[in-house]
Every structure is written in structure tokens, then in C-alpha cells.
């Protein structure tokens, strides 16, 4: 029979492992060792007299008994979390810790302009932001949410749109364009020095120009391939070649004349930034508040 606090803790551990899909991922989320979770589950299985997980060296899966237990327990634990969240209305504001992994473009355009106002408005929320264009296993590394372009959200996650569509342009420095000439058609880019960028999925990004039926995707040439948009923009500004990027990232440099848009009639639009998080987890109030703040218009300060 399950009756002690230890039993309830082990049942919650069981749900966490089933949600995460493995001991290692669950351990990372909880800040404990995988062996500690394994010990808890072995003890729970011994007390219950049934096996809850099928284990191999590479994976785990629920047994029939485990599936029945999860179906019964998960809504109850989610109900407890929901009840705890209701207490937020009795606090002065949300509390807790939020860990987010984000693209550099989103960090620059979305998070940085709003972070100070969030800290001022919600002083009891601890924020940790990891800027990383490379795709990572968000669950295994203990993040609450990630921020990516729409359409690139990992399978099995809940996506929440944070911005409207984004404009993409090709830019170059006046010095480079005066020396090499200004492209008049997308195909002209194939004779230019282009600064290529490696995406978070380890693929070299094709340049998509235009929208709808007139959209063309070019695998542009270039001797320089970079994995960071900030470095790529700087190289373009210094005359190192043409670069394809979000217009918002270079708006100030366009205004100052340090860069200019190439093929302006071929600017394209792409999905906006989206937050994503584990689909079957109750969204903590602190995370929900942070994401809502990112969706809000920029503060006046």
C-alpha cells in the first residue's frame, strides 16, 4: 500500500520520468542524479509489487501497469500544480526561476529590450537566459522554454507565437557594392562573395528571396561561413561580402549608411519568433508571465 510521504514523492518522481521520457532527462530537470531516480523507482516498484518501466541500455518505456498508473496520477499532479498556481492571485506577483534557451537574433531583438522592465515589474522572478543558435535538448539540459523561429520548433513541443512575421533582406556595405556592383536579379548573387551562415541544425542556410510564387531559394557561393549573425553583420559592414539577415538586426546600420539593402524588391517574410515548452507540463506562472511580457509592446523606457 502507498501511504507515506516517501511513497508520494516516489510517485511524483515516476510521473516526472514518464513525462521526460527517461531517467537522464528527468534528473537534469530536477537537479539530481539519474542513479538517485533509479533507486527511487526500484523502491517504488518493490513496494507496489509491479514493474513500471521496461528498461534497456538505450531506452525506457512504460509497462502496461505503468501506463495505467500514469493515466491515473498525471491529471492529479497537474491538478495540484494548478491549485498552487491559483495562489498567485494572493501574492504581490509571480515568483520562481525561469531558464530559457534562445537564438541570438531573439535575444537581441526580443529579450534585451524588455529584460530591464521585466526585472523591474517582477523582482521575485529569477531569470536565466542562455543564448545559443545551436539546437539543444531543452528538457535534458533543464530549460523551461526555448525561443526559435516558427516552423523550427522541435516535434512534441507546444509552440506559442511571440511576434508577427519577420522581414529578411540581403545587405552589403557601400564600399563592397561600389567595387563589385549592385545585383539587379536574385541570380546575380551567384557571382558575388556571400557570407554564408550555418544554422542551429548544422546546415548552411539557403537565401530565400521574395514571397509566394515568386520566392526563390539560392545556395549562394562564399568563402566565409559563420555560425553567428553578429559576426556576419560586422563582416558585411567591413566589406567582406553580402549577408542575408533580419532587417530589424541591421536597421540602425541602414539608417547610418553603413549598410544598404540589396535587391529591395526581393525582401521576404518568414515566421516570427515562437516560444516552445513541454506539451504535457503545466506552464509555471513565472514562465507564463515572462512569455506574456515578451509578447507585449516595447516599454517607453
mmCIF file of N, CA, C and O in Angstrom, residues 5 70 94 136 153 180 210 213 219 244 257 264 286:
data_model
loop_
_atom_site.group_PDB
_atom_site.id
_atom_site.type_symbol
_atom_site.label_atom_id
_atom_site.label_comp_id
_atom_site.label_asym_id
_atom_site.label_seq_id
_atom_site.Cartn_x
_atom_site.Cartn_y
_atom_site.Cartn_z
ATOM 1 N N UNK A 5 4.802 9.762 3.004
ATOM 2 C CA UNK A 5 5.259 10.884 2.200
ATOM 3 C C UNK A 5 6.304 10.439 1.182
ATOM 4 O O UNK A 5 6.353 10.954 0.063
ATOM 5 N N UNK A 70 0.206 5.966 -14.733
ATOM 6 C CA UNK A 70 0.420 7.322 -15.230
ATOM 7 C C UNK A 70 -0.905 7.982 -15.586
ATOM 8 O O UNK A 70 -1.114 9.158 -15.281
ATOM 9 N N UNK A 94 4.311 37.018 -9.400
ATOM 10 C CA UNK A 94 4.847 35.669 -9.585
ATOM 11 C C UNK A 94 6.234 35.526 -8.982
ATOM 12 O O UNK A 94 6.986 36.501 -8.860
ATOM 13 N N UNK A 136 19.609 22.448 -28.970
ATOM 14 C CA UNK A 136 19.986 21.647 -27.821
ATOM 15 C C UNK A 136 18.754 20.883 -27.338
ATOM 16 O O UNK A 136 17.621 21.218 -27.706
ATOM 17 N N UNK A 153 10.336 24.704 -34.431
ATOM 18 C CA UNK A 153 10.104 24.218 -33.067
ATOM 19 C C UNK A 153 10.183 22.693 -33.066
ATOM 20 O O UNK A 153 9.597 22.036 -33.924
ATOM 21 N N UNK A 180 32.050 45.964 -56.454
ATOM 22 C CA UNK A 180 31.587 44.741 -57.113
ATOM 23 C C UNK A 180 30.301 44.917 -57.910
ATOM 24 O O UNK A 180 29.901 44.023 -58.653
ATOM 25 N N UNK A 210 12.035 36.938 -51.971
ATOM 26 C CA UNK A 210 10.688 37.082 -52.476
ATOM 27 C C UNK A 210 9.702 36.230 -51.694
ATOM 28 O O UNK A 210 10.079 35.391 -50.879
ATOM 29 N N UNK A 213 4.609 32.786 -54.869
ATOM 30 C CA UNK A 213 5.011 32.039 -56.058
ATOM 31 C C UNK A 213 6.338 32.519 -56.644
ATOM 32 O O UNK A 213 7.003 31.774 -57.370
ATOM 33 N N UNK A 219 21.407 28.681 -53.063
ATOM 34 C CA UNK A 219 22.576 28.205 -52.320
ATOM 35 C C UNK A 219 23.744 29.060 -52.783
ATOM 36 O O UNK A 219 24.444 28.728 -53.742
ATOM 37 N N UNK A 244 22.661 37.815 -45.636
ATOM 38 C CA UNK A 244 21.204 37.654 -45.594
ATOM 39 C C UNK A 244 20.781 37.571 -44.135
ATOM 40 O O UNK A 244 21.247 36.693 -43.393
ATOM 41 N N UNK A 257 23.881 54.478 -42.931
ATOM 42 C CA UNK A 257 24.584 54.369 -44.205
ATOM 43 C C UNK A 257 25.739 53.394 -44.195
ATOM 44 O O UNK A 257 26.518 53.356 -45.149
ATOM 45 N N UNK A 264 16.025 45.250 -52.976
ATOM 46 C CA UNK A 264 14.953 45.563 -52.029
ATOM 47 C C UNK A 264 13.593 45.001 -52.436
ATOM 48 O O UNK A 264 12.757 44.716 -51.570
ATOM 49 N N UNK A 286 5.548 31.875 -13.383
ATOM 50 C CA UNK A 286 6.668 32.772 -13.690
ATOM 51 C C UNK A 286 7.011 32.712 -15.175
ATOM 52 O O UNK A 286 7.268 33.749 -15.810
#
